[in-house]
């Protein structure tokens, strides 16, 4: 297409007086369907004997010095010409307006003919972008999540962003060939966050967001001293990382010893030596995890 256009232009140029500079931005120029585009010329204002605009082999508009205009049937009511610059405005753009455009300006003062060519690409603006994601709860290590980025219009590229960072493929993340869907398999707590997908083409882009929550845990860890002097306080903290929150239980020497994260025994004695266990349960992930801590109380 472009090659054919260039060949025919070369023929025009070779059969004309001599090589002339392109008086149009060579493009591509981008336009939105239904919108308008202006093809400006790099000339100083002057009077023209004729102005001829062509789309491929089709005449768009021809204007002569008397001011009379001949407009091609495809272009009635949607073109306007600037008689002093030769610039063309094309309105109500259609997808099939995509292609090569050429202009020939013949100055009224008899100076050299001016020629220009450019390429227009028309796109349908991107709209209605939204993400469809999993509708069930996601459990770390067990579930997978498929996110689909839908949208209408001419979608040329799709990108995914998580918490402000561009996402790329990894051991657990794969994209479809067109990037419109993304699979996380399996999900883990590091996948929690705000996902954004962006559909774009040269004239527009639109994004949508989706937040992913992953249930995980419990992970249990006990913080506190292991060796104490008789008479000092035993202070242990059961640190639980879990979504949703886990219920926890302390077991000291096989006896239940409360459900608060902080376990305290004041003025310990050597009988308090032993194994302290914190057990946490997440009733959604169905997991129960324990941690043990050995305390030794030394006699004086
Ligand atoms: C035609 O183009 C000239 C030069 O760019 C500009 O000064 C003038 O305002 C334009 N006329 C119209 C009607 O747009
Ligand atoms: C371009 O598309 C319009 C409809 O959008 C149609 O009416 C017209 O005939 C088409 N032109 C060509 C050259 O195919
Ligand atoms: C999620 O929603 C889709 C369509 O709304 C439905 O077909 C599918 O069965 C749902 N999946 C679950 C796990 O609920
Ligand atoms: C898909 O995404 C990758 C990485 O973000 C990007 O390099 C590539 O250009 C994208 N491809 C399409 C078709 O959007
Ligand atoms: C995500 O979308 C919601 C609802 O449209 C909006 O309130 C929120 O600010 C968006 N977040 C981001 C990071 O764009
Ligand atoms: C999980 O435990 C919480 C209290 O920790 C309770 O409110 C909830 O009903 C339980 N859910 C299920 C499914 O057992």
XYZ file of C-alpha atoms and ligand atoms in Angstrom:
384
model
C 0.000 0.000 0.000
C 2.643 2.495 1.140
C 4.983 1.172 -1.513
C 2.355 1.610 -4.251
C 1.720 5.135 -3.054
C 5.400 5.982 -3.004
C 5.858 4.514 -6.475
C 3.033 6.581 -7.906
C 4.299 9.683 -6.153
C 7.778 9.086 -7.520
C 6.290 8.874 -11.007
C 4.417 12.142 -10.451
C 7.563 13.773 -9.150
C 9.783 12.459 -11.933
C 7.340 13.532 -14.627
C 6.991 16.951 -12.972
C 9.584 19.666 -13.154
C 12.026 18.427 -10.547
C 12.150 16.923 -7.079
C 10.257 19.051 -4.604
C 10.399 18.921 -0.846
C 7.561 17.255 1.013
C 5.379 20.090 2.271
C 3.525 17.781 4.666
C 4.641 16.153 7.891
C 5.351 12.635 6.562
C 3.442 11.037 9.417
C 2.006 8.795 10.407
C -0.670 11.173 11.576
C -3.127 9.604 14.003
C -6.851 10.295 14.144
C -9.797 9.031 16.145
C -12.872 7.572 14.464
C -15.557 10.278 14.280
C -13.022 12.973 15.088
C -11.220 15.298 12.696
C -7.687 15.702 11.520
C -5.910 18.602 9.864
C -3.189 18.110 7.292
C -1.096 21.268 7.582
C 1.345 22.364 4.930
C 4.774 23.905 5.426
C 4.230 26.836 3.071
C 3.896 30.533 3.520
C 0.396 31.785 2.630
C -0.090 32.487 -1.096
C -2.577 32.272 -3.940
C -2.858 28.967 -5.795
C -3.876 28.215 -9.342
C -5.003 24.754 -8.216
C -5.050 22.705 -5.037
C -5.443 18.954 -5.453
C -5.771 16.466 -2.583
C -5.824 12.746 -3.274
C -6.329 9.647 -1.134
C -4.519 6.880 -2.978
C -5.962 7.173 -6.515
C -9.144 8.827 -5.287
C -9.591 12.579 -5.604
C -10.701 14.131 -2.334
C -10.965 17.743 -3.404
C -9.764 19.917 -6.252
C -9.945 23.662 -6.020
C -9.109 26.167 -8.738
C -8.358 29.845 -8.686
C -11.968 30.862 -9.329
C -12.675 29.256 -5.924
C -14.774 26.415 -7.299
C -14.285 23.115 -5.507
C -14.889 19.590 -6.726
C -15.346 17.196 -3.815
C -15.190 13.408 -4.171
C -18.383 11.554 -3.258
C -16.796 9.903 -0.197
C -15.833 13.340 1.126
C -18.968 15.462 0.654
C -19.671 17.446 3.801
C -16.558 16.381 5.655
C -13.667 18.268 4.112
C -12.615 21.871 4.208
C -9.720 23.521 2.505
C -7.598 26.496 3.530
C -7.172 28.344 0.223
C -4.022 30.202 1.269
C -2.068 27.359 2.868
C -3.547 24.389 1.034
C -4.212 22.678 4.410
C -6.991 20.107 4.428
C -9.294 19.325 7.329
C -10.988 15.941 7.209
C -13.925 15.447 9.577
C -16.019 12.518 10.783
C -13.068 10.187 10.324
C -13.804 6.607 9.315
C -11.544 3.626 9.791
C -11.120 3.305 6.034
C -9.683 6.836 5.867
C -6.465 5.108 6.945
C -3.932 5.327 4.134
C -1.776 7.620 2.059
C -2.634 11.242 1.272
C -1.028 13.495 -1.310
C -1.351 17.157 -2.140
C -0.253 19.132 -5.193
C -0.273 22.913 -4.978
C 0.241 24.996 -8.096
C 1.119 28.584 -7.133
C -0.699 31.313 -9.062
C 2.559 33.220 -9.578
C 3.977 30.473 -11.779
C 6.603 29.338 -9.312
C 7.428 25.651 -8.797
C 4.656 23.199 -7.965
C 4.591 22.155 -4.290
C 3.999 18.548 -3.365
C 3.343 16.679 -0.185
C 2.503 13.228 1.011
C 1.633 11.771 4.346
C 0.028 8.767 5.983
C -3.030 8.774 8.214
C -4.011 6.055 10.661
C -7.490 6.093 12.161
C -8.244 4.292 15.410
C -11.389 3.746 17.426
C -10.798 5.393 20.810
C -10.394 2.959 23.708
C -13.385 2.907 26.073
C -15.171 0.750 28.629
C -12.026 -0.748 30.086
C -12.649 -2.982 33.059
C -10.985 -5.893 34.785
C -12.773 -9.141 35.463
C -11.138 -11.109 38.222
C -11.734 -14.099 40.453
C -15.025 -14.057 42.328
C -13.988 -16.485 45.031
C -11.538 -15.979 47.871
C -7.894 -16.664 47.099
C -5.796 -18.770 49.414
C -2.018 -18.569 49.342
C -0.373 -21.524 47.665
C -3.724 -23.082 46.747
C -5.630 -20.703 44.452
C -4.855 -19.174 41.129
C -6.208 -15.871 39.859
C -7.034 -14.968 36.312
C -7.454 -11.269 35.519
C -9.022 -10.258 32.209
C -8.750 -6.737 30.944
C -11.750 -6.016 28.718
C -12.325 -2.932 26.638
C -13.653 -1.662 23.336
C -11.958 0.270 20.584
C -8.732 -0.356 18.725
C -6.544 -1.941 21.381
C -2.921 -1.952 20.264
C -1.104 -2.472 23.540
C -2.070 -3.646 26.984
C 0.020 -3.196 30.061
C -0.364 -4.278 33.653
C 0.759 -2.277 36.634
C 0.738 -3.356 40.262
C 1.139 -0.831 43.046
C 2.614 1.607 40.550
C 5.152 -0.817 39.047
C 5.014 -2.401 35.593
C 4.359 -6.105 35.917
C 6.288 -8.650 33.951
C 6.181 -12.418 33.717
C 7.647 -14.446 36.576
C 7.516 -17.984 37.966
C 3.920 -17.410 39.015
C 2.732 -14.752 36.562
C 1.988 -15.384 32.886
C 0.360 -13.145 30.293
C -1.661 -14.134 27.247
C -0.031 -13.311 23.900
C -2.004 -10.061 23.620
C -1.458 -9.260 27.338
C -5.199 -8.934 27.836
C -5.283 -11.637 30.439
C -2.935 -12.432 33.224
C -2.711 -15.584 35.314
C -1.196 -15.737 38.780
C -0.647 -19.355 39.728
C -0.421 -19.973 42.589
C -1.207 -16.762 44.428
C 0.871 -15.716 47.406
C 0.730 -12.852 49.876
C 3.137 -10.847 47.738
C 0.399 -10.706 45.072
C -1.874 -8.667 47.342
C -2.337 -5.199 45.919
C -3.942 -2.866 43.458
C -3.735 -3.990 39.818
C -4.196 -1.605 36.917
C -4.486 -2.541 33.267
C -4.029 0.031 30.525
C -5.349 -0.446 27.010
C -3.947 2.005 24.513
C -3.582 3.039 20.909
C -1.781 6.094 19.543
C -4.759 8.399 20.128
C -6.154 7.214 23.422
C -5.662 5.060 26.447
C -7.876 4.015 29.309
C -7.223 2.118 32.488
C -9.111 0.093 35.021
C -8.130 -1.192 38.419
C -8.758 -4.230 40.537
C -7.603 -5.117 43.978
C -6.484 -8.585 44.938
C -6.618 -9.964 48.445
C -4.981 -13.232 49.320
C -5.733 -15.143 52.495
C -2.724 -16.687 54.139
C -1.193 -17.973 57.333
C -0.987 -18.296 60.125
C 2.788 -17.930 60.412
C 3.744 -18.080 64.061
C 6.834 -16.877 65.890
C 7.489 -16.500 69.626
C 9.558 -13.573 70.856
C 11.055 -13.470 74.337
C 13.965 -14.512 76.549
C 14.988 -18.167 76.760
C 17.045 -18.011 79.919
C 15.922 -16.048 82.981
C 16.985 -15.610 86.596
C 14.592 -16.828 89.257
C 12.304 -13.982 90.365
C 12.214 -12.205 87.044
C 9.091 -12.029 84.872
C 8.496 -14.311 81.922
C 7.321 -12.189 79.027
C 6.571 -13.933 75.728
C 4.947 -12.533 72.648
C 3.282 -14.727 70.054
C 3.644 -12.961 66.740
C 1.099 -14.228 64.197
C 0.902 -13.193 60.609
C -2.443 -14.212 59.122
C -5.309 -13.014 56.928
C -7.963 -13.171 58.199
C -6.811 -12.844 61.793
C -6.091 -16.159 63.463
C -7.226 -17.301 66.879
C -4.311 -18.258 69.133
C -3.799 -20.431 72.159
C -0.855 -20.727 74.548
C -0.020 -24.163 75.893
C 2.463 -24.449 78.747
C 3.523 -27.951 79.682
C 0.461 -29.355 77.925
C -1.961 -27.075 79.749
C -4.003 -24.307 78.120
C -2.593 -20.968 79.162
C -4.706 -18.287 77.562
C -5.499 -16.703 74.218
C -3.794 -13.333 74.293
C -0.753 -12.641 72.152
C 1.190 -11.631 75.237
C 1.952 -14.324 77.801
C 3.131 -13.093 81.201
C 4.169 -14.847 84.406
C 5.440 -12.613 87.158
C 8.208 -13.592 89.588
C 9.133 -16.855 87.947
C 10.722 -19.810 89.696
C 12.491 -22.896 88.385
C 9.148 -24.727 88.083
C 8.321 -22.385 85.212
C 11.053 -23.871 83.062
C 9.693 -25.854 80.148
C 8.236 -25.679 76.670
C 5.865 -22.852 75.795
C 3.758 -23.401 72.680
C 1.691 -20.891 70.751
C -0.840 -22.382 68.327
C -2.728 -20.251 65.815
C -5.629 -21.236 63.562
C -6.978 -19.507 60.508
C -10.415 -20.995 59.985
C -10.611 -19.757 56.381
C -7.332 -21.131 55.105
C -7.956 -24.121 57.351
C -4.374 -24.023 58.572
C -3.142 -24.419 62.123
C 0.467 -23.640 62.974
C 2.431 -23.873 66.200
C 5.701 -22.457 67.452
C 7.631 -23.603 70.487
C 9.895 -21.744 72.844
C 11.980 -23.334 75.591
C 12.300 -21.299 78.778
C 14.898 -22.070 81.411
C 14.592 -20.355 84.781
C 17.887 -20.530 86.711
C 17.826 -20.827 90.484
C 19.779 -18.313 92.552
C -5.172 29.311 6.585
O -3.807 29.067 6.866
C -3.107 30.253 7.225
C -1.640 29.888 7.322
O -1.461 28.750 8.114
C -3.665 30.793 8.524
O -2.995 31.966 8.882
C -5.140 31.089 8.323
O -5.716 31.513 9.552
C -5.874 29.877 7.815
N -7.230 30.221 7.482
C -8.261 29.565 8.011
C -9.608 30.019 7.547
O -8.129 28.683 8.826
C -15.593 3.618 4.088
O -16.510 3.258 5.109
C -17.770 3.919 5.006
C -18.586 3.529 6.199
O -17.878 3.810 7.375
C -18.441 3.522 3.702
O -19.665 4.223 3.580
C -17.535 3.870 2.539
O -18.080 3.402 1.339
C -16.167 3.254 2.711
N -15.291 3.740 1.686
C -14.513 2.963 0.951
C -13.644 3.624 -0.029
O -14.492 1.752 1.115
C -17.469 -16.414 38.751
O -18.350 -15.682 37.918
C -18.566 -16.260 36.659
C -19.419 -15.320 35.827
O -19.958 -14.300 36.599
C -19.227 -17.614 36.840
O -19.417 -18.217 35.582
C -18.340 -18.498 37.696
O -18.985 -19.719 37.957
C -18.016 -17.808 39.006
N -17.045 -18.596 39.725
C -17.155 -18.849 41.021
C -16.061 -19.650 41.599
O -18.091 -18.417 41.690
C 2.941 -7.179 26.624
O 3.605 -6.766 27.814
C 5.015 -6.728 27.686
C 5.603 -6.432 29.052
O 4.907 -5.427 29.722
C 5.374 -5.669 26.642
O 6.755 -5.641 26.485
C 4.691 -6.027 25.332
O 4.939 -4.994 24.404
C 3.205 -6.178 25.526
N 2.585 -6.621 24.282
C 1.405 -6.161 23.878
C 0.884 -6.746 22.619
O 0.757 -5.333 24.496
C -9.421 2.108 41.794
O -10.778 2.278 41.461
C -11.573 2.799 42.501
C -13.010 2.825 42.045
O -13.128 3.177 40.725
C -11.064 4.159 42.899
O -11.819 4.663 43.968
C -9.617 4.042 43.308
O -9.098 5.311 43.604
C -8.805 3.416 42.210
N -7.456 3.217 42.673
C -6.409 3.516 41.933
C -5.085 3.213 42.542
O -6.508 4.005 40.829
C -13.882 -18.137 61.837
O -13.599 -17.626 63.122
C -14.223 -16.418 63.444
C -13.789 -15.994 64.819
O -12.414 -16.019 64.907
C -15.726 -16.585 63.391
O -16.354 -15.349 63.637
C -16.135 -17.119 62.054
O -17.501 -17.375 62.028
C -15.358 -18.361 61.702
N -15.669 -18.750 60.332
C -15.853 -19.985 59.954
C -16.155 -20.202 58.512
O -15.768 -20.904 60.732
